PDB file of C-alpha atoms in Angstrom:
ATOM      1  CA  MET A 163     -22.967 -15.958  12.319  1.00  0.00           C
ATOM      2  CA  LEU A 164     -19.725 -18.295  13.443  1.00  0.00           C
ATOM      3  CA  GLY A 165     -22.311 -21.595  13.485  1.00  0.00           C
ATOM      4  CA  ARG A 166     -21.570 -22.244  10.040  1.00  0.00           C
ATOM      5  CA  ILE A 167     -17.688 -21.467  10.317  1.00  0.00           C
ATOM      6  CA  LYS A 168     -17.786 -23.792  13.671  1.00  0.00           C
ATOM      7  CA  LYS A 169     -19.762 -26.784  11.794  1.00  0.00           C
ATOM      8  CA  VAL A 170     -17.196 -26.658   8.624  1.00  0.00           C
ATOM      9  CA  TRP A 171     -14.531 -26.412  11.310  1.00  0.00           C
ATOM     10  CA  LYS A 172     -14.986 -29.435  13.103  1.00  0.00           C
ATOM     11  CA  THR A 173     -15.257 -31.151   9.884  1.00  0.00           C
ATOM     12  CA  LEU A 174     -12.236 -30.479   8.182  1.00  0.00           C
ATOM     13  CA  VAL A 175      -9.920 -29.597  11.494  1.00  0.00           C
ATOM     14  CA  GLY A 176      -8.927 -33.113  11.129  1.00  0.00           C
ATOM     15  CA  LYS A 177      -7.317 -33.100   7.633  1.00  0.00           C
ATOM     16  CA  SER A 178      -4.752 -30.076   8.204  1.00  0.00           C
ATOM     17  CA  PRO A 179      -1.355 -31.388   7.944  1.00  0.00           C
ATOM     18  CA  ALA A 180      -0.263 -28.782  10.707  1.00  0.00           C
ATOM     19  CA  GLY A 181      -2.635 -31.165  13.409  1.00  0.00           C
ATOM     20  CA  ASP A 182       0.121 -34.095  12.615  1.00  0.00           C
ATOM     21  CA  PRO A 183       3.099 -33.098  14.431  1.00  0.00           C
ATOM     22  CA  ALA A 184       4.695 -35.836  12.324  1.00  0.00           C
ATOM     23  CA  ARG A 185       3.982 -34.444   8.722  1.00  0.00           C
ATOM     24  CA  LEU A 186       5.864 -31.282   7.429  1.00  0.00           C
ATOM     25  CA  LEU A 187       4.452 -29.775   4.855  1.00  0.00           C
ATOM     26  CA  PRO A 188       5.844 -30.078   1.042  1.00  0.00           C
ATOM     27  CA  ARG A 189       7.578 -26.429   0.178  1.00  0.00           C
ATOM     28  CA  GLU A 190       5.946 -24.459  -2.486  1.00  0.00           C
ATOM     29  CA  ASP A 191       6.065 -25.708  -5.913  1.00  0.00           C
ATOM     30  CA  GLY A 192       8.124 -24.103  -8.163  1.00  0.00           C
ATOM     31  CA  GLU A 193      10.904 -22.707  -4.993  1.00  0.00           C
ATOM     32  CA  ASP A 194      12.858 -25.046  -6.766  1.00  0.00           C
ATOM     33  CA  GLN A 195      12.817 -24.058  -9.921  1.00  0.00           C
ATOM     34  CA  SER A 196      16.146 -22.012 -11.163  1.00  0.00           C
ATOM     35  CA  LEU A 197      15.425 -18.469 -12.358  1.00  0.00           C
ATOM     36  CA  ALA A 198      14.713 -17.915 -15.899  1.00  0.00           C
ATOM     37  CA  ALA A 199      16.049 -15.592 -18.175  1.00  0.00           C
ATOM     38  CA  ASN A 200      12.771 -13.916 -18.486  1.00  0.00           C
ATOM     39  CA  LEU A 201      11.672 -11.470 -16.322  1.00  0.00           C
ATOM     40  CA  ASP A 202       8.211 -11.476 -16.643  1.00  0.00           C
ATOM     41  CA  THR A 203       8.021 -14.944 -15.824  1.00  0.00           C
ATOM     42  CA  ASN A 204      10.035 -14.991 -13.003  1.00  0.00           C
ATOM     43  CA  LEU A 205       7.762 -12.420 -12.020  1.00  0.00           C
ATOM     44  CA  GLU A 206       4.622 -14.756 -12.148  1.00  0.00           C
ATOM     45  CA  ARG A 207       6.434 -17.644 -10.731  1.00  0.00           C
ATOM     46  CA  LEU A 208       6.701 -15.560  -7.616  1.00  0.00           C
ATOM     47  CA  ARG A 209       3.388 -14.507  -7.742  1.00  0.00           C
ATOM     48  CA  ALA A 210       2.174 -17.846  -7.764  1.00  0.00           C
ATOM     49  CA  ILE A 211       4.405 -18.612  -4.636  1.00  0.00           C
ATOM     50  CA  LEU A 212       3.893 -15.756  -2.791  1.00  0.00           C
ATOM     51  CA  GLY A 213       0.448 -14.706  -3.985  1.00  0.00           C
ATOM     52  CA  GLU A 214      -0.970 -10.776  -3.888  1.00  0.00           C
ATOM     53  CA  SER A 215      -0.793  -9.608  -0.073  1.00  0.00           C
ATOM     54  CA  LEU A 216      -1.389  -6.485   0.520  1.00  0.00           C
ATOM     55  CA  ASP A 217       2.295  -5.697   1.975  1.00  0.00           C
ATOM     56  CA  LEU A 218       4.437  -7.338  -0.962  1.00  0.00           C
ATOM     57  CA  VAL A 219       5.685  -4.706  -3.669  1.00  0.00           C
ATOM     58  CA  TYR A 220       6.549  -5.355  -7.048  1.00  0.00           C
ATOM     59  CA  ARG A 221       8.279  -2.437  -8.712  1.00  0.00           C
ATOM     60  CA  LYS A 222       9.157  -2.339 -12.656  1.00  0.00           C
ATOM     61  CA  PHE A 223      11.459  -0.267 -13.968  1.00  0.00           C
ATOM     62  CA  ARG A 224      14.624   0.621 -16.565  1.00  0.00           C
ATOM     63  CA  THR A 225      18.177   0.848 -15.345  1.00  0.00           C
ATOM     64  CA  GLY A 226      21.128   1.994 -17.228  1.00  0.00           C
ATOM     65  CA  PRO A 227      21.460   4.383 -20.410  1.00  0.00           C
ATOM     66  CA  GLY A 228      19.234   4.862 -23.137  1.00  0.00           C
ATOM     67  CA  GLN A 229      16.376   2.489 -23.414  1.00  0.00           C
ATOM     68  CA  GLY A 230      17.923   0.580 -20.571  1.00  0.00           C
ATOM     69  CA  ILE A 231      17.508  -2.856 -19.275  1.00  0.00           C
ATOM     70  CA  ARG A 232      13.959  -4.147 -17.981  1.00  0.00           C
ATOM     71  CA  ALA A 233      14.279  -4.306 -13.883  1.00  0.00           C
ATOM     72  CA  ALA A 234      12.494  -5.440 -11.065  1.00  0.00           C
ATOM     73  CA  VAL A 235      12.374  -4.958  -7.229  1.00  0.00           C
ATOM     74  CA  LEU A 236      10.475  -6.905  -4.644  1.00  0.00           C
ATOM     75  CA  TYR A 237       9.772  -6.217  -1.106  1.00  0.00           C
ATOM     76  CA  LEU A 238       7.881  -6.590   1.866  1.00  0.00           C
ATOM     77  CA  ASP A 239       6.657  -2.957   2.409  1.00  0.00           C
ATOM     78  CA  PRO A 240       6.422  -3.076   6.791  1.00  0.00           C
ATOM     79  CA  MET A 241       9.392  -5.184   6.868  1.00  0.00           C
ATOM     80  CA  VAL A 242      12.193  -3.005   5.260  1.00  0.00           C
ATOM     81  CA  ASP A 243      13.784   0.745   5.523  1.00  0.00           C
ATOM     82  CA  LYS A 244      12.372   2.642   3.361  1.00  0.00           C
ATOM     83  CA  LYS A 245      15.414   5.465   3.353  1.00  0.00           C
ATOM     84  CA  ARG A 246      18.170   2.352   2.984  1.00  0.00           C
ATOM     85  CA  LEU A 247      15.450   1.086   0.245  1.00  0.00           C
ATOM     86  CA  GLU A 248      15.180   4.451  -1.929  1.00  0.00           C
ATOM     87  CA  GLU A 249      18.560   6.092  -1.304  1.00  0.00           C
ATOM     88  CA  PHE A 250      20.994   2.957  -2.140  1.00  0.00           C
ATOM     89  CA  ILE A 251      18.959   1.224  -4.174  1.00  0.00           C
ATOM     90  CA  LEU A 252      16.148   2.927  -6.324  1.00  0.00           C
ATOM     91  CA  ARG A 253      17.802   5.507  -6.818  1.00  0.00           C
ATOM     92  CA  PRO A 254      21.209   4.724  -8.033  1.00  0.00           C
ATOM     93  CA  LEU A 255      19.338   1.898 -10.339  1.00  0.00           C
ATOM     94  CA  MET A 256      16.065   4.597 -11.782  1.00  0.00           C
ATOM     95  CA  VAL A 257      18.754   7.552 -11.739  1.00  0.00           C
ATOM     96  CA  ASP A 258      22.345   7.427 -11.480  1.00  0.00           C
ATOM     97  CA  ALA A 259      22.932   3.965 -13.623  1.00  0.00           C
ATOM     98  CA  ARG A 260      20.931   5.986 -16.655  1.00  0.00           C
ATOM     99  CA  MET A 261      23.352   8.862 -16.117  1.00  0.00           C
ATOM    100  CA  VAL A 262      26.714   7.456 -15.482  1.00  0.00           C
ATOM    101  CA  PRO A 263      27.957   5.319 -18.217  1.00  0.00           C
ATOM    102  CA  LEU A 264      28.453   1.651 -17.466  1.00  0.00           C
ATOM    103  CA  PRO A 265      30.215   0.015 -20.185  1.00  0.00           C
ATOM    104  CA  GLY A 266      29.183  -3.946 -20.236  1.00  0.00           C
ATOM    105  CA  LEU A 267      25.818  -3.474 -19.066  1.00  0.00           C
ATOM    106  CA  THR A 268      24.257  -5.869 -21.815  1.00  0.00           C
ATOM    107  CA  PRO A 269      21.671  -8.533 -20.840  1.00  0.00           C
ATOM    108  CA  GLY A 270      23.550 -11.196 -18.957  1.00  0.00           C
ATOM    109  CA  LYS A 271      26.376  -9.036 -17.797  1.00  0.00           C
ATOM    110  CA  ALA A 272      24.290  -6.108 -16.137  1.00  0.00           C
ATOM    111  CA  LEU A 273      23.843  -8.142 -12.916  1.00  0.00           C
ATOM    112  CA  ASP A 274      27.354  -8.158 -12.129  1.00  0.00           C
ATOM    113  CA  ARG A 275      28.114  -4.432 -13.230  1.00  0.00           C
ATOM    114  CA  LEU A 276      25.079  -3.096 -11.510  1.00  0.00           C
ATOM    115  CA  LYS A 277      26.449  -4.463  -8.336  1.00  0.00           C
ATOM    116  CA  GLU A 278      30.053  -3.613  -8.272  1.00  0.00           C
ATOM    117  CA  LYS A 279      29.259  -0.188  -9.748  1.00  0.00           C
ATOM    118  CA  ALA A 280      25.764   1.045  -9.322  1.00  0.00           C
ATOM    119  CA  LEU A 281      24.420  -0.494  -5.911  1.00  0.00           C
ATOM    120  CA  ALA A 282      25.600   1.687  -2.632  1.00  0.00           C
ATOM    121  CA  ILE A 283      25.036  -0.884  -0.241  1.00  0.00           C
ATOM    122  CA  GLY A 284      27.197  -3.342   1.523  1.00  0.00           C
ATOM    123  CA  ASP A 285      25.432  -6.991   2.280  1.00  0.00           C
ATOM    124  CA  VAL A 286      24.404  -8.103  -1.671  1.00  0.00           C
ATOM    125  CA  LYS A 287      23.978 -11.692  -2.125  1.00  0.00           C
ATOM    126  CA  GLU A 288      23.782 -13.598  -5.192  1.00  0.00           C
ATOM    127  CA  VAL A 289      20.748 -16.236  -5.702  1.00  0.00           C
ATOM    128  CA  SER A 290      20.171 -18.405  -8.916  1.00  0.00           C
ATOM    129  CA  THR A 291      16.497 -20.216  -7.908  1.00  0.00           C
ATOM    130  CA  LEU A 292      12.964 -18.866  -6.820  1.00  0.00           C
ATOM    131  CA  GLY A 293      13.303 -20.489  -3.572  1.00  0.00           C
ATOM    132  CA  GLY A 294      16.623 -17.883  -3.121  1.00  0.00           C
ATOM    133  CA  VAL A 295      14.299 -14.914  -3.849  1.00  0.00           C
ATOM    134  CA  VAL A 296      11.721 -16.134  -1.791  1.00  0.00           C
ATOM    135  CA  ALA A 297      13.762 -16.778   1.163  1.00  0.00           C
ATOM    136  CA  GLY A 298      15.530 -13.163   0.938  1.00  0.00           C
ATOM    137  CA  VAL A 299      11.931 -11.321   0.646  1.00  0.00           C
ATOM    138  CA  LEU A 300      10.593 -12.644   3.421  1.00  0.00           C
ATOM    139  CA  GLU A 301      13.543 -12.291   5.979  1.00  0.00           C
ATOM    140  CA  GLY A 302      13.050  -8.750   5.064  1.00  0.00           C
ATOM    141  CA  ASN A 303      15.466  -7.959   2.307  1.00  0.00           C
ATOM    142  CA  THR A 304      14.870  -6.263  -1.581  1.00  0.00           C
ATOM    143  CA  ALA A 305      15.227  -9.039  -4.008  1.00  0.00           C
ATOM    144  CA  LEU A 306      16.629  -6.956  -7.369  1.00  0.00           C
ATOM    145  CA  LEU A 307      15.946  -8.808 -10.804  1.00  0.00           C
ATOM    146  CA  LEU A 308      16.771  -8.297 -14.289  1.00  0.00           C
ATOM    147  CA  ALA A 309      15.853  -9.178 -17.840  1.00  0.00           C
ATOM    148  CA  GLY A 310      18.006 -11.593 -19.574  1.00  0.00           C
ATOM    149  CA  GLU A 311      19.617 -13.037 -16.110  1.00  0.00           C
ATOM    150  CA  THR A 312      18.915 -16.169 -14.528  1.00  0.00           C
ATOM    151  CA  ARG A 313      20.393 -14.908 -11.304  1.00  0.00           C
ATOM    152  CA  ALA A 314      19.189 -12.454  -8.985  1.00  0.00           C
ATOM    153  CA  LEU A 315      20.177 -10.151  -6.108  1.00  0.00           C
ATOM    154  CA  VAL A 316      19.195  -9.833  -2.257  1.00  0.00           C
ATOM    155  CA  ALA A 317      20.157  -6.764  -0.694  1.00  0.00           C
ATOM    156  CA  GLU A 318      19.791  -6.511   2.985  1.00  0.00           C
ATOM    157  CA  THR A 319      17.366  -3.881   3.936  1.00  0.00           C
ATOM    158  CA  ARG A 320      15.329  -5.034   7.379  1.00  0.00           C
ATOM    159  CA  PHE A 321      14.179  -2.913   9.387  1.00  0.00           C
ATOM    160  CA  TRP A 322      11.842  -2.712  12.294  1.00  0.00           C
ATOM    161  CA  GLU A 323       9.724   0.193  12.338  1.00  0.00           C
ATOM    162  CA  GLY A 324       7.203   2.281  14.540  1.00  0.00           C
ATOM    163  CA  ARG A 325       6.893   2.025  18.799  1.00  0.00           C
ATOM    164  CA  ALA A 326       8.233  -0.932  20.537  1.00  0.00           C
ATOM    165  CA  PRO A 327       5.754  -3.603  20.880  1.00  0.00           C
ATOM    166  CA  GLU A 328       5.340  -4.087  24.402  1.00  0.00           C
ATOM    167  CA  GLU A 329       3.813  -7.156  26.508  1.00  0.00           C
ATOM    168  CA  PRO A 330      -0.106  -6.805  26.920  1.00  0.00           C
ATOM    169  CA  ILE A 331      -0.750  -6.085  30.849  1.00  0.00           C
ATOM    170  CA  SER A 332      -3.628  -8.024  30.381  1.00  0.00           C
ATOM    171  CA  GLU A 333      -1.582 -11.405  28.733  1.00  0.00           C
ATOM    172  CA  ALA A 334       1.317 -11.419  30.883  1.00  0.00           C
ATOM    173  CA  ALA A 335       3.728 -13.999  30.454  1.00  0.00           C
ATOM    174  CA  VAL A 336       5.903 -15.893  32.450  1.00  0.00           C
ATOM    175  CA  ARG A 337       7.727 -17.585  29.690  1.00  0.00           C
ATOM    176  CA  GLY A 338       8.041 -16.982  25.983  1.00  0.00           C
ATOM    177  CA  PRO A 339       8.505 -13.642  24.421  1.00  0.00           C
ATOM    178  CA  ARG A 340       7.184 -10.292  26.045  1.00  0.00           C
ATOM    179  CA  GLU A 341       5.466  -8.284  22.699  1.00  0.00           C
ATOM    180  CA  GLY A 342       2.442  -7.415  21.948  1.00  0.00           C
ATOM    181  CA  PHE A 343       0.485  -5.973  18.629  1.00  0.00           C
ATOM    182  CA  THR A 344       0.430  -2.297  19.119  1.00  0.00           C
ATOM    183  CA  GLU A 345      -2.129   0.409  17.139  1.00  0.00           C
ATOM    184  CA  THR A 346      -0.329  -0.095  13.499  1.00  0.00           C
ATOM    185  CA  LEU A 347      -0.950  -2.523  11.318  1.00  0.00           C
ATOM    186  CA  GLN A 348       1.688  -2.568   9.576  1.00  0.00           C
ATOM    187  CA  THR A 349       4.198  -3.030  12.574  1.00  0.00           C
ATOM    188  CA  ASN A 350       1.705  -6.264  13.536  1.00  0.00           C
ATOM    189  CA  ILE A 351       1.867  -7.405   9.734  1.00  0.00           C
ATOM    190  CA  ALA A 352       5.727  -7.283  10.314  1.00  0.00           C
ATOM    191  CA  MET A 353       5.183  -8.976  13.768  1.00  0.00           C
ATOM    192  CA  LEU A 354       3.400 -12.555  12.089  1.00  0.00           C
ATOM    193  CA  ARG A 355       6.065 -12.272   9.289  1.00  0.00           C
ATOM    194  CA  ARG A 356       8.853 -12.442  11.665  1.00  0.00           C
ATOM    195  CA  ARG A 357       7.372 -15.813  13.380  1.00  0.00           C
ATOM    196  CA  LEU A 358       5.969 -17.003  10.041  1.00  0.00           C
ATOM    197  CA  LYS A 359       9.077 -16.452   7.432  1.00  0.00           C
ATOM    198  CA  SER A 360       6.287 -18.904   4.568  1.00  0.00           C
ATOM    199  CA  SER A 361       5.630 -18.345   1.418  1.00  0.00           C
ATOM    200  CA  ARG A 362       2.161 -19.743   2.209  1.00  0.00           C
ATOM    201  CA  LEU A 363       1.065 -16.777   4.557  1.00  0.00           C
ATOM    202  CA  ARG A 364      -1.339 -14.632   3.080  1.00  0.00           C
ATOM    203  CA  LEU A 365      -2.702 -11.550   3.992  1.00  0.00           C
ATOM    204  CA  GLU A 366      -6.082  -9.769   2.270  1.00  0.00           C
ATOM    205  CA  HIS A 367      -7.166  -6.537   3.024  1.00  0.00           C
ATOM    206  CA  PHE A 368     -10.751  -5.059   3.257  1.00  0.00           C
ATOM    207  CA  THR A 369     -11.981  -1.861   4.112  1.00  0.00           C
ATOM    208  CA  ILE A 370     -14.815  -1.422   6.853  1.00  0.00           C
ATOM    209  CA  GLY A 371     -17.000   1.818   8.082  1.00  0.00           C
ATOM    210  CA  ARG A 372     -19.004   4.005   5.502  1.00  0.00           C
ATOM    211  CA  VAL A 373     -17.557   7.322   7.407  1.00  0.00           C
ATOM    212  CA  SER A 374     -13.667   5.682   9.576  1.00  0.00           C
ATOM    213  CA  ARG A 375     -12.519   3.584   6.324  1.00  0.00           C
ATOM    214  CA  THR A 376     -10.827   1.269   8.820  1.00  0.00           C
ATOM    215  CA  ASP A 377      -8.294  -0.681   7.465  1.00  0.00           C
ATOM    216  CA  VAL A 378      -8.675  -4.634   7.858  1.00  0.00           C
ATOM    217  CA  VAL A 379      -6.608  -7.559   7.005  1.00  0.00           C
ATOM    218  CA  ILE A 380      -7.451 -11.439   7.241  1.00  0.00           C
ATOM    219  CA  ALA A 381      -4.401 -13.661   7.861  1.00  0.00           C
ATOM    220  CA  TYR A 382      -4.359 -17.573   7.029  1.00  0.00           C
ATOM    221  CA  LEU A 383      -1.834 -19.823   5.558  1.00  0.00           C
ATOM    222  CA  GLN A 384      -2.602 -21.187   2.262  1.00  0.00           C
ATOM    223  CA  GLY A 385      -3.111 -25.005   2.255  1.00  0.00           C
ATOM    224  CA  ILE A 386      -3.537 -25.131   5.681  1.00  0.00           C
ATOM    225  CA  ALA A 387      -6.557 -23.342   6.371  1.00  0.00           C
ATOM    226  CA  PRO A 388     -10.079 -24.854   5.204  1.00  0.00           C
ATOM    227  CA  CYS A 389     -11.297 -22.662   1.806  1.00  0.00           C
ATOM    228  CA  GLN A 390     -14.534 -23.191   2.911  1.00  0.00           C
ATOM    229  CA  VAL A 391     -13.926 -21.447   6.412  1.00  0.00           C
ATOM    230  CA  ILE A 392     -11.555 -18.497   4.823  1.00  0.00           C
ATOM    231  CA  GLU A 393     -14.142 -17.698   2.278  1.00  0.00           C
ATOM    232  CA  GLU A 394     -17.184 -17.625   5.052  1.00  0.00           C
ATOM    233  CA  VAL A 395     -15.083 -15.205   6.782  1.00  0.00           C
ATOM    234  CA  ARG A 396     -14.154 -13.281   3.636  1.00  0.00           C
ATOM    235  CA  GLN A 397     -17.960 -13.324   3.035  1.00  0.00           C
ATOM    236  CA  ARG A 398     -19.245 -11.965   6.607  1.00  0.00           C
ATOM    237  CA  LEU A 399     -16.499  -9.079   6.798  1.00  0.00           C
ATOM    238  CA  GLN A 400     -18.122  -8.087   3.061  1.00  0.00           C
ATOM    239  CA  ARG A 401     -21.182  -8.036   4.691  1.00  0.00           C
ATOM    240  CA  ILE A 402     -20.707  -5.239   6.681  1.00  0.00           C
ATOM    241  CA  ASP A 403     -22.273  -2.058   6.784  1.00  0.00           C
ATOM    242  CA  ILE A 404     -21.510   0.312   9.690  1.00  0.00           C
ATOM    243  CA  ASP A 405     -20.673   4.004   9.747  1.00  0.00           C
ATOM    244  CA  GLY A 406     -17.431   3.426  11.994  1.00  0.00           C
ATOM    245  CA  ILE A 407     -14.985   0.793  13.061  1.00  0.00           C
ATOM    246  CA  LEU A 408     -13.179   2.010  15.841  1.00  0.00           C
ATOM    247  CA  GLU A 409     -11.901  -0.781  17.524  1.00  0.00           C
ATOM    248  CA  SER A 410     -11.889  -4.750  17.333  1.00  0.00           C
ATOM    249  CA  GLY A 411     -14.640  -5.343  19.175  1.00  0.00           C
ATOM    250  CA  TYR A 412     -17.109  -4.376  16.640  1.00  0.00           C
ATOM    251  CA  ILE A 413     -16.042  -6.770  14.222  1.00  0.00           C
ATOM    252  CA  GLU A 414     -16.099  -9.283  16.516  1.00  0.00           C
ATOM    253  CA  GLU A 415     -19.254  -8.548  17.844  1.00  0.00           C
ATOM    254  CA  LEU A 416     -21.083  -7.835  13.668  1.00  0.00           C
ATOM    255  CA  ILE A 417     -19.433 -11.642  12.953  1.00  0.00           C
ATOM    256  CA  GLU A 418     -20.878 -13.937  15.537  1.00  0.00           C
ATOM    257  CA  ASP A 419     -23.854 -15.520  15.465  1.00  0.00           C
ATOM    258  CA  HIS A 420     -24.800 -14.765  18.873  1.00  0.00           C
ATOM    259  CA  PRO A 421     -23.097 -11.769  19.901  1.00  0.00           C
ATOM    260  CA  SER A 422     -24.793 -12.136  23.803  1.00  0.00           C
ATOM    261  CA  SER A 423     -23.815 -15.397  23.933  1.00  0.00           C
ATOM    262  CA  ILE A 424     -22.134 -15.730  27.086  1.00  0.00           C
ATOM    263  CA  PHE A 425     -19.398 -18.177  25.686  1.00  0.00           C
ATOM    264  CA  SER A 426     -17.038 -16.539  23.346  1.00  0.00           C
ATOM    265  CA  LEU A 427     -17.253 -17.439  19.773  1.00  0.00           C
ATOM    266  CA  VAL A 428     -13.785 -16.498  18.928  1.00  0.00           C
ATOM    267  CA  THR A 429     -10.289 -15.778  20.244  1.00  0.00           C
ATOM    268  CA  ARG A 430      -9.671 -12.427  21.274  1.00  0.00           C
ATOM    269  CA  THR A 431      -5.663 -11.762  21.467  1.00  0.00           C
ATOM    270  CA  GLU A 432      -2.910  -9.063  21.566  1.00  0.00           C
ATOM    271  CA  ARG A 433       0.177 -11.829  21.595  1.00  0.00           C
ATOM    272  CA  PRO A 434       1.299 -12.333  17.961  1.00  0.00           C
ATOM    273  CA  ASP A 435       2.847 -15.643  19.406  1.00  0.00           C
ATOM    274  CA  LYS A 436      -0.580 -16.270  19.757  1.00  0.00           C
ATOM    275  CA  VAL A 437      -2.112 -15.544  17.032  1.00  0.00           C
ATOM    276  CA  ALA A 438       0.956 -17.601  14.883  1.00  0.00           C
ATOM    277  CA  PRO A 439       0.477 -20.974  16.380  1.00  0.00           C
ATOM    278  CA  GLY A 440      -3.416 -20.494  15.287  1.00  0.00           C
ATOM    279  CA  LEU A 441      -2.791 -20.043  11.999  1.00  0.00           C
ATOM    280  CA  LEU A 442      -0.672 -22.979  11.847  1.00  0.00           C
ATOM    281  CA  SER A 443      -3.306 -24.983  13.026  1.00  0.00           C
ATOM    282  CA  GLY A 444      -5.546 -23.762  10.201  1.00  0.00           C
ATOM    283  CA  ARG A 445      -7.487 -20.521  11.916  1.00  0.00           C
ATOM    284  CA  VAL A 446      -8.325 -17.067  10.151  1.00  0.00           C
ATOM    285  CA  ALA A 447      -7.059 -13.935  11.785  1.00  0.00           C
ATOM    286  CA  ILE A 448      -8.473 -10.728  11.572  1.00  0.00           C
ATOM    287  CA  LEU A 449      -6.016  -7.778  12.021  1.00  0.00           C
TER     288      LEU A 449
END
């Protein structure tokens, strides 16, 4: 099956900006823009920059007494400390701030009041551009946006979860990082995010297997990976009809043109430091 992908790849790989070390990709459109006073406008612009990756969470709510003020938090699920997020950010904003009077909690002034009186977290930074929000979120922090505010708060919530990534026995390295993917998809996504803190990184989720219902994710860099290759990978995964996917070899066999060929048509690796440069060169990874 991969013959068509290989043909498309050969014709397009030379056009990839990542293939030229002297050429840098431009910043994503809109990152230099200032935040608007309209919350929905800001969220729409952030979605345009960051996309709709499965690990990206947008949480809307109201904060403050009475009807309150419309607010939203934005974070990457596998990279945040959930306990810190819930206890020191969400609960103070969604529960405590509605019960305790906070004078001056009006549009245009609410951000300062919440920063001083509600957020029970030490490291909080103020940003005024979409790029500032994006950079904070890609670092594993949580961004807070309010209606009527042209600024946002970025709170420190970074956390490493799961068992310690170990060096793959089958791919031992003399130099460089000594960590490999684990059995947990969210941990693997976090390892990729830590290496590629880019708003171009896209993650798309698929559920494969009638019985096993296995979570599968494709990862690629928008603007670098050829659109034809991305679409071909999507279609091949969607065509898989099997009872169970228990390990990656199943998928490899089912999407290859010649599963019995002695020449490997896909690259297998347990190392995130090999996947990252592959994505930078325009390839698509399947996790």
